[in-house]
mmCIF file of C-alpha atoms and ligand atoms in Angstrom:
data_model
loop_
_atom_site.group_PDB
_atom_site.id
_atom_site.type_symbol
_atom_site.label_atom_id
_atom_site.label_comp_id
_atom_site.label_asym_id
_atom_site.label_seq_id
_atom_site.Cartn_x
_atom_site.Cartn_y
_atom_site.Cartn_z
ATOM 1 C CA MET K 1 42.857 16.925 24.255
ATOM 2 C CA SER K 2 44.414 19.270 21.725
ATOM 3 C CA ILE K 3 47.015 16.255 21.039
ATOM 4 C CA THR K 4 44.259 13.840 20.509
ATOM 5 C CA ILE K 5 42.845 15.923 18.175
ATOM 6 C CA LEU K 6 45.781 16.763 16.299
ATOM 7 C CA SER K 7 46.682 13.107 15.695
ATOM 8 C CA LEU K 8 43.200 12.189 14.890
ATOM 9 C CA SER K 9 42.967 14.986 11.861
ATOM 10 C CA LEU K 10 46.802 13.349 10.815
ATOM 11 C CA ILE K 11 45.287 9.891 10.844
ATOM 12 C CA LEU K 12 42.088 10.927 8.893
ATOM 13 C CA ARG K 13 44.322 12.990 6.535
ATOM 14 C CA ARG K 14 47.043 10.422 6.077
ATOM 15 C CA HIS K 15 44.313 7.248 5.318
ATOM 16 C CA PHE K 16 41.501 9.091 4.030
ATOM 17 C CA PHE K 17 42.793 11.803 1.964
ATOM 18 C CA PRO K 18 43.724 9.855 -1.068
ATOM 19 C CA TYR K 19 39.963 8.728 -0.854
ATOM 20 C CA LEU K 20 38.308 11.927 -0.489
ATOM 21 C CA PRO K 21 37.364 12.072 -4.320
ATOM 22 C CA LEU K 22 36.119 8.999 -3.738
ATOM 23 C CA LEU K 23 34.312 10.025 -0.782
ATOM 24 C CA CYS K 24 32.648 13.053 -2.456
ATOM 25 C CA LEU K 25 31.720 10.638 -5.099
ATOM 26 C CA VAL K 26 29.841 8.316 -2.858
ATOM 27 C CA ALA K 27 28.328 11.155 -1.060
ATOM 28 C CA SER K 28 26.676 12.535 -4.171
ATOM 29 C CA LEU K 29 25.479 9.447 -5.079
ATOM 30 C CA ALA K 30 23.540 8.977 -2.027
ATOM 31 C CA LEU K 31 21.794 12.302 -2.977
ATOM 32 C CA VAL K 32 20.876 11.363 -6.263
ATOM 33 C CA PRO K 33 17.663 9.714 -5.245
ATOM 34 C CA SER K 34 16.094 12.407 -3.293
ATOM 35 C CA LEU K 35 17.470 14.893 -6.271
ATOM 36 C CA LEU K 36 15.588 12.204 -8.645
ATOM 37 C CA ASP K 37 12.626 12.441 -6.531
ATOM 38 C CA ALA K 38 12.510 16.199 -6.644
ATOM 39 C CA GLN K 39 13.009 16.215 -10.473
ATOM 40 C CA ASN K 40 9.947 13.407 -10.819
ATOM 41 C CA GLU K 41 7.642 15.741 -8.529
ATOM 42 C CA ASP K 42 8.516 18.443 -10.955
ATOM 43 C CA ASP K 43 7.370 16.053 -13.620
ATOM 44 C CA PHE K 44 4.165 15.061 -11.974
ATOM 45 C CA ALA K 45 3.457 18.456 -11.279
ATOM 46 C CA ARG K 46 3.795 19.544 -14.750
ATOM 47 C CA ALA K 47 1.817 16.562 -15.873
ATOM 48 C CA ARG K 48 -0.949 17.712 -13.642
ATOM 49 C CA ARG K 49 -1.151 21.087 -15.311
ATOM 50 C CA GLU K 50 -1.592 19.515 -18.568
ATOM 51 C CA MET K 51 -4.152 17.286 -17.306
ATOM 52 C CA ILE K 52 -6.220 20.297 -16.507
ATOM 53 C CA GLU K 53 -5.666 21.906 -19.890
ATOM 54 C CA ARG K 54 -6.056 19.098 -21.755
ATOM 55 C CA ASP K 55 -8.812 16.570 -20.199
ATOM 56 C CA LEU K 56 -10.650 18.989 -17.647
ATOM 57 C CA ARG K 57 -11.140 22.466 -18.556
ATOM 58 C CA PRO K 58 -12.262 21.867 -22.391
ATOM 59 C CA ARG K 59 -14.846 19.112 -21.078
ATOM 60 C CA GLY K 60 -16.739 21.509 -18.993
ATOM 61 C CA ILE K 61 -14.793 21.325 -15.820
ATOM 62 C CA LYS K 62 -14.922 24.831 -14.626
ATOM 63 C CA ASP K 63 -15.491 25.240 -10.747
ATOM 64 C CA GLN K 64 -11.969 26.843 -9.725
ATOM 65 C CA ARG K 65 -11.798 25.039 -6.351
ATOM 66 C CA VAL K 66 -12.247 21.602 -8.042
ATOM 67 C CA LEU K 67 -9.776 22.601 -10.693
ATOM 68 C CA LYS K 68 -7.125 23.531 -7.727
ATOM 69 C CA ALA K 69 -8.074 20.518 -5.913
ATOM 70 C CA MET K 70 -6.933 18.155 -9.157
ATOM 71 C CA GLY K 71 -3.790 20.646 -9.699
ATOM 72 C CA ALA K 72 -3.238 19.934 -5.996
ATOM 73 C CA VAL K 73 -3.702 15.875 -5.044
ATOM 74 C CA PRO K 74 -0.696 13.852 -6.507
ATOM 75 C CA ARG K 75 -2.471 10.983 -8.184
ATOM 76 C CA HIS K 76 0.453 8.967 -8.758
ATOM 77 C CA LEU K 77 0.929 8.623 -5.197
ATOM 78 C CA PHE K 78 -2.729 6.783 -5.057
ATOM 79 C CA VAL K 79 -2.113 4.211 -7.738
ATOM 80 C CA PRO K 80 0.541 1.091 -7.427
ATOM 81 C CA GLU K 81 4.101 2.229 -8.642
ATOM 82 C CA LYS K 82 3.913 0.471 -11.459
ATOM 83 C CA GLN K 83 1.242 2.538 -12.879
ATOM 84 C CA ARG K 84 2.657 5.713 -11.895
ATOM 85 C CA PRO K 85 3.920 6.708 -15.336
ATOM 86 C CA ALA K 86 0.310 6.692 -16.804
ATOM 87 C CA ALA K 87 -1.312 8.387 -13.321
ATOM 88 C CA TYR K 88 -2.074 11.786 -15.376
ATOM 89 C CA GLU K 89 -3.575 9.811 -18.167
ATOM 90 C CA ASP K 90 -7.604 10.387 -18.501
ATOM 91 C CA ARG K 91 -8.385 6.951 -17.869
ATOM 92 C CA ALA K 92 -9.092 4.292 -14.629
ATOM 93 C CA LEU K 93 -6.140 2.402 -13.776
ATOM 94 C CA ALA K 94 -6.230 -0.754 -11.742
ATOM 95 C CA ILE K 95 -5.177 -0.641 -7.882
ATOM 96 C CA GLY K 96 -5.644 -4.291 -7.058
ATOM 97 C CA GLU K 97 -8.259 -6.480 -5.588
ATOM 98 C CA ASP K 98 -9.836 -6.242 -9.250
ATOM 99 C CA GLN K 99 -10.934 -2.814 -8.348
ATOM 100 C CA THR K 100 -10.131 0.675 -10.176
ATOM 101 C CA ILE K 101 -9.471 4.004 -9.537
ATOM 102 C CA SER K 102 -11.521 6.591 -11.476
ATOM 103 C CA GLN K 103 -10.323 8.259 -14.520
ATOM 104 C CA PRO K 104 -9.540 12.147 -13.181
ATOM 105 C CA TYR K 105 -12.043 13.577 -15.719
ATOM 106 C CA VAL K 106 -15.088 11.778 -13.885
ATOM 107 C CA VAL K 107 -13.395 12.609 -10.299
ATOM 108 C CA ALA K 108 -13.759 16.391 -11.208
ATOM 109 C CA LEU K 109 -17.277 16.190 -12.734
ATOM 110 C CA MET K 110 -18.554 14.187 -9.952
ATOM 111 C CA SER K 111 -16.817 16.988 -7.611
ATOM 112 C CA GLN K 112 -18.212 19.277 -9.461
ATOM 113 C CA LEU K 113 -21.682 17.966 -9.361
ATOM 114 C CA ALA K 114 -21.143 18.001 -5.468
ATOM 115 C CA GLY K 115 -21.701 22.312 -5.692
ATOM 116 C CA LEU K 116 -19.139 22.144 -2.365
ATOM 117 C CA LYS K 117 -18.505 25.364 -0.550
ATOM 118 C CA GLY K 118 -16.082 24.353 2.160
ATOM 119 C CA LYS K 119 -18.248 24.050 5.091
ATOM 120 C CA GLU K 120 -19.872 20.554 4.082
ATOM 121 C CA ARG K 121 -19.921 17.056 5.115
ATOM 122 C CA VAL K 122 -19.414 14.544 2.590
ATOM 123 C CA LEU K 123 -19.894 10.807 2.593
ATOM 124 C CA GLU K 124 -18.088 8.727 -0.019
ATOM 125 C CA VAL K 125 -19.075 5.090 -0.756
ATOM 126 C CA GLY K 126 -16.203 3.395 -2.613
ATOM 127 C CA THR K 127 -12.887 4.691 -0.808
ATOM 128 C CA GLY K 128 -10.666 2.567 -3.668
ATOM 129 C CA SER K 129 -7.582 4.434 -3.713
ATOM 130 C CA GLY K 130 -8.280 7.258 -1.618
ATOM 131 C CA TYR K 131 -8.121 9.427 -4.408
ATOM 132 C CA GLN K 132 -11.379 10.765 -5.007
ATOM 133 C CA ALA K 133 -11.545 11.477 -1.118
ATOM 134 C CA ALA K 134 -8.463 13.463 -1.204
ATOM 135 C CA VAL K 135 -9.967 15.712 -3.774
ATOM 136 C CA LEU K 136 -13.063 15.800 -1.642
ATOM 137 C CA SER K 137 -11.011 16.818 1.196
ATOM 138 C CA CYS K 138 -9.592 19.984 -0.457
ATOM 139 C CA LEU K 139 -13.454 21.006 -1.097
ATOM 140 C CA ALA K 140 -15.450 20.246 2.322
ATOM 141 C CA ALA K 141 -15.183 20.104 6.069
ATOM 142 C CA ASP K 142 -15.041 16.611 6.369
ATOM 143 C CA VAL K 143 -14.866 13.729 4.349
ATOM 144 C CA TYR K 144 -16.143 10.099 5.480
ATOM 145 C CA THR K 145 -15.341 7.478 3.641
ATOM 146 C CA ILE K 146 -16.257 3.565 3.324
ATOM 147 C CA GLU K 147 -14.395 0.547 1.771
ATOM 148 C CA ILE K 148 -15.812 -2.818 1.948
ATOM 149 C CA ILE K 149 -12.184 -4.599 1.158
ATOM 150 C CA SER K 150 -10.419 -4.167 4.094
ATOM 151 C CA SER K 151 -6.735 -4.075 2.463
ATOM 152 C CA LEU K 152 -7.859 -0.963 0.222
ATOM 153 C CA ALA K 153 -9.307 1.045 3.146
ATOM 154 C CA ASP K 154 -6.139 0.156 5.116
ATOM 155 C CA ARG K 155 -4.416 1.376 2.500
ATOM 156 C CA ALA K 156 -5.902 4.197 2.093
ATOM 157 C CA ARG K 157 -6.262 5.139 5.755
ATOM 158 C CA ALA K 158 -1.926 4.975 5.382
ATOM 159 C CA ILE K 159 -1.656 7.315 2.418
ATOM 160 C CA PHE K 160 -3.944 9.799 4.040
ATOM 161 C CA SER K 161 -2.260 9.854 7.226
ATOM 162 C CA ARG K 162 1.314 9.975 5.345
ATOM 163 C CA LEU K 163 0.248 12.673 3.205
ATOM 164 C CA GLY K 164 -1.597 15.054 5.780
ATOM 165 C CA TYR K 165 -5.391 14.666 4.520
ATOM 166 C CA ASP K 166 -6.493 14.981 8.249
ATOM 167 C CA ASN K 167 -10.181 15.807 7.654
ATOM 168 C CA VAL K 168 -10.662 12.329 6.117
ATOM 169 C CA TRP K 169 -12.052 9.420 7.989
ATOM 170 C CA VAL K 170 -12.116 5.712 6.722
ATOM 171 C CA LYS K 171 -14.207 3.303 7.914
ATOM 172 C CA THR K 172 -14.118 -0.689 6.653
ATOM 173 C CA GLY K 173 -17.779 -1.966 5.876
ATOM 174 C CA ASP K 174 -20.516 -1.719 3.604
ATOM 175 C CA GLY K 175 -21.228 1.458 2.440
ATOM 176 C CA PHE K 176 -24.894 0.349 1.299
ATOM 177 C CA PHE K 177 -25.805 0.806 5.189
ATOM 178 C CA GLY K 178 -24.171 4.490 4.872
ATOM 179 C CA TRP K 179 -22.511 6.132 8.498
ATOM 180 C CA GLU K 180 -25.504 6.599 10.609
ATOM 181 C CA GLU K 181 -23.236 8.202 13.572
ATOM 182 C CA LYS K 182 -22.017 10.833 11.339
ATOM 183 C CA ALA K 183 -25.191 11.439 8.972
ATOM 184 C CA PRO K 184 -26.896 13.865 7.675
ATOM 185 C CA PHE K 185 -24.551 14.392 5.180
ATOM 186 C CA ASP K 186 -24.601 17.444 2.508
ATOM 187 C CA VAL K 187 -23.242 15.551 -0.014
ATOM 188 C CA ILE K 188 -23.303 11.824 -0.881
ATOM 189 C CA LEU K 189 -20.961 10.172 -3.154
ATOM 190 C CA VAL K 190 -21.399 6.820 -4.571
ATOM 191 C CA THR K 191 -18.257 5.508 -6.793
ATOM 192 C CA ALA K 192 -19.751 2.081 -7.465
ATOM 193 C CA SER K 193 -23.031 1.455 -9.423
ATOM 194 C CA ALA K 194 -26.260 0.026 -8.066
ATOM 195 C CA GLU K 195 -29.752 -0.237 -9.876
ATOM 196 C CA LYS K 196 -31.108 2.164 -7.634
ATOM 197 C CA ILE K 197 -30.202 4.548 -4.621
ATOM 198 C CA PRO K 198 -29.905 2.320 -1.684
ATOM 199 C CA ASP K 199 -32.589 3.757 0.949
ATOM 200 C CA ARG K 200 -30.585 3.770 3.895
ATOM 201 C CA LEU K 201 -28.103 6.088 1.894
ATOM 202 C CA TRP K 202 -31.358 8.243 0.939
ATOM 203 C CA GLN K 203 -32.133 8.724 4.713
ATOM 204 C CA GLN K 204 -28.643 9.936 5.802
ATOM 205 C CA LEU K 205 -29.089 12.608 3.130
ATOM 206 C CA ARG K 206 -29.794 15.977 4.505
ATOM 207 C CA GLU K 207 -32.912 18.022 3.055
ATOM 208 C CA GLY K 208 -31.617 20.388 -0.139
ATOM 209 C CA GLY K 209 -28.629 17.774 -0.150
ATOM 210 C CA ARG K 210 -27.363 16.021 -3.310
ATOM 211 C CA LEU K 211 -26.755 12.528 -3.865
ATOM 212 C CA ILE K 212 -24.514 11.605 -6.992
ATOM 213 C CA MET K 213 -23.777 7.889 -7.983
ATOM 214 C CA PRO K 214 -23.815 5.714 -11.290
ATOM 215 C CA LEU K 215 -27.082 3.690 -11.772
ATOM 216 C CA GLY K 216 -27.699 0.694 -14.187
ATOM 217 C CA PRO K 217 -27.058 -2.652 -14.637
ATOM 218 C CA GLU K 218 -23.265 -4.462 -13.877
ATOM 219 C CA ARG K 219 -20.452 -3.803 -15.899
ATOM 220 C CA GLN K 220 -22.631 -1.974 -18.833
ATOM 221 C CA ASN K 221 -23.297 1.485 -19.764
ATOM 222 C CA GLN K 222 -24.767 3.316 -16.400
ATOM 223 C CA ILE K 223 -25.969 6.548 -15.956
ATOM 224 C CA LEU K 224 -24.508 9.174 -13.674
ATOM 225 C CA ILE K 225 -27.080 11.064 -11.564
ATOM 226 C CA ARG K 226 -27.307 13.518 -9.173
ATOM 227 C CA ALA K 227 -30.139 13.633 -6.986
ATOM 228 C CA THR K 228 -31.281 16.615 -4.967
ATOM 229 C CA LYS K 229 -33.433 16.039 -1.677
ATOM 230 C CA ILE K 230 -36.411 18.202 -2.004
ATOM 231 C CA SER K 231 -39.158 17.695 0.476
ATOM 232 C CA GLY K 232 -37.628 14.322 1.162
ATOM 233 C CA LYS K 233 -37.973 13.145 -2.390
ATOM 234 C CA PRO K 234 -35.457 13.121 -5.116
ATOM 235 C CA SER K 235 -35.279 15.266 -7.914
ATOM 236 C CA VAL K 236 -32.980 13.469 -10.662
ATOM 237 C CA GLU K 237 -30.829 15.022 -13.267
ATOM 238 C CA LYS K 238 -29.106 12.124 -15.518
ATOM 239 C CA ILE K 239 -25.726 13.547 -16.187
ATOM 240 C CA THR K 240 -23.825 10.894 -18.723
ATOM 241 C CA ASP K 241 -23.010 7.759 -19.518
ATOM 242 C CA VAL K 242 -20.092 5.882 -17.116
ATOM 243 C CA ILE K 243 -18.926 2.741 -16.873
ATOM 244 C CA PHE K 244 -18.047 1.808 -12.665
ATOM 245 C CA VAL K 245 -17.261 -1.358 -10.988
ATOM 246 C CA PRO K 246 -20.385 -2.869 -9.298
ATOM 247 C CA MET K 247 -21.207 -1.880 -5.537
ATOM 248 C CA THR K 248 -21.146 -5.471 -3.803
ATOM 249 C CA GLY K 249 -22.457 -6.463 -0.191
ATOM 250 C CA ALA K 250 -26.136 -6.239 0.615
ATOM 251 C CA VAL K 251 -26.892 -4.050 -2.400
ATOM 252 C CA LYS K 252 -27.374 -7.538 -3.974
ATOM 253 C CA THR K 253 -29.950 -8.956 -1.612
ATOM 254 C CA GLU K 254 -31.231 -5.818 0.007
ATOM 255 C CA ASN K 255 -31.400 -3.251 -2.772
ATOM 256 C CA ARG K 256 -34.852 -4.767 -4.877
HETATM 257 N N1 SAM N 1 -13.186 6.197 -5.154
HETATM 258 C C1 SAM N 1 -12.440 5.566 -5.609
HETATM 259 C C2 SAM N 1 -11.116 5.950 -5.952
HETATM 260 O O1 SAM N 1 -10.591 7.443 -5.936
HETATM 261 O O2 SAM N 1 -9.956 4.953 -6.018
HETATM 262 C C3 SAM N 1 -12.637 4.749 -6.791
HETATM 263 C C4 SAM N 1 -13.560 3.704 -6.065
HETATM 264 S S1 SAM N 1 -13.797 2.203 -7.434
HETATM 265 C C5 SAM N 1 -14.109 2.202 -8.891
HETATM 266 C C6 SAM N 1 -15.266 1.236 -6.317
HETATM 267 C C7 SAM N 1 -14.832 0.844 -4.982
HETATM 268 O O3 SAM N 1 -16.009 0.718 -4.294
HETATM 269 C C8 SAM N 1 -14.198 -0.076 -4.848
HETATM 270 O O4 SAM N 1 -12.857 0.127 -4.122
HETATM 271 C C9 SAM N 1 -14.925 -0.852 -4.300
HETATM 272 O O5 SAM N 1 -14.312 -2.176 -3.431
HETATM 273 C C10 SAM N 1 -15.799 -0.449 -3.305
HETATM 274 N N2 SAM N 1 -17.195 -0.951 -2.944
HETATM 275 C C11 SAM N 1 -17.999 -1.492 -3.780
HETATM 276 N N3 SAM N 1 -18.916 -2.147 -3.033
HETATM 277 C C12 SAM N 1 -18.922 -1.250 -1.797
HETATM 278 C C13 SAM N 1 -19.781 -1.385 -0.771
HETATM 279 N N4 SAM N 1 -20.967 -1.943 -0.812
HETATM 280 N N5 SAM N 1 -19.233 -0.451 0.185
HETATM 281 C C14 SAM N 1 -18.083 0.137 0.567
HETATM 282 N N6 SAM N 1 -17.072 -0.012 -0.521
HETATM 283 C C15 SAM N 1 -17.594 -0.839 -1.785
#
């Protein structure tokens, strides 16, 4: 046994010793991608902190839990790779299928308007990239999110599982009908525009709950509203002008 080990080490030394520096170089090159990844993650974390100071705090986002969530969720992992350098700019970005991820300020604003304390059950209509749902998952107990485009729903499901967002559930389907089995919700967030609040969604909001969504015509200035359910009726606050992609599906025929 010891003779075998001795001869093996002699063979290794004779044949590989001259190449040792080269082997070391190859080994360290193999480490480069993970070192670069770590470096990139540091850069992205810094970009998130800058985004908070530049685009969120000065514009009135002051809920500490929302700021913390915005500082934690890696928006760059929710956008297509070529969009990553722009991930922390305050603008909507294309995510494929002719859809967009909302600008960080609007995500933070809608999250702040939700007034979440941590124990709520939230419904989001319009999963898109999954970013808004990931932010909500840091603020509430359970997040249910519905996406009508199956490829986007699948991609969001995969990223939630990869990043460990285990209090988010994705349904592929038409959010116009809500998620009856999981109702009532404390908060409903709709991230696509409609002319008026879909009645089925309103029915699934609990008394005292808040529904936040953009209302108005397609691809034109819409108004972001927060409707609070008081004695079954909406008490509506108009928040600000926004432009969202339109809600599709049954809303086109049934929301009249
Ligand atoms: N919240 C998303 C995010 O964080 O990336 C952004 C949503 S994007 C502005 C609007 C999304 O709503 C699109 O992905 C679109 O396919 C989806 N959508 C439109 N109509 C819908 C409907 N009736 N039910 C469910 N999702 C819908």
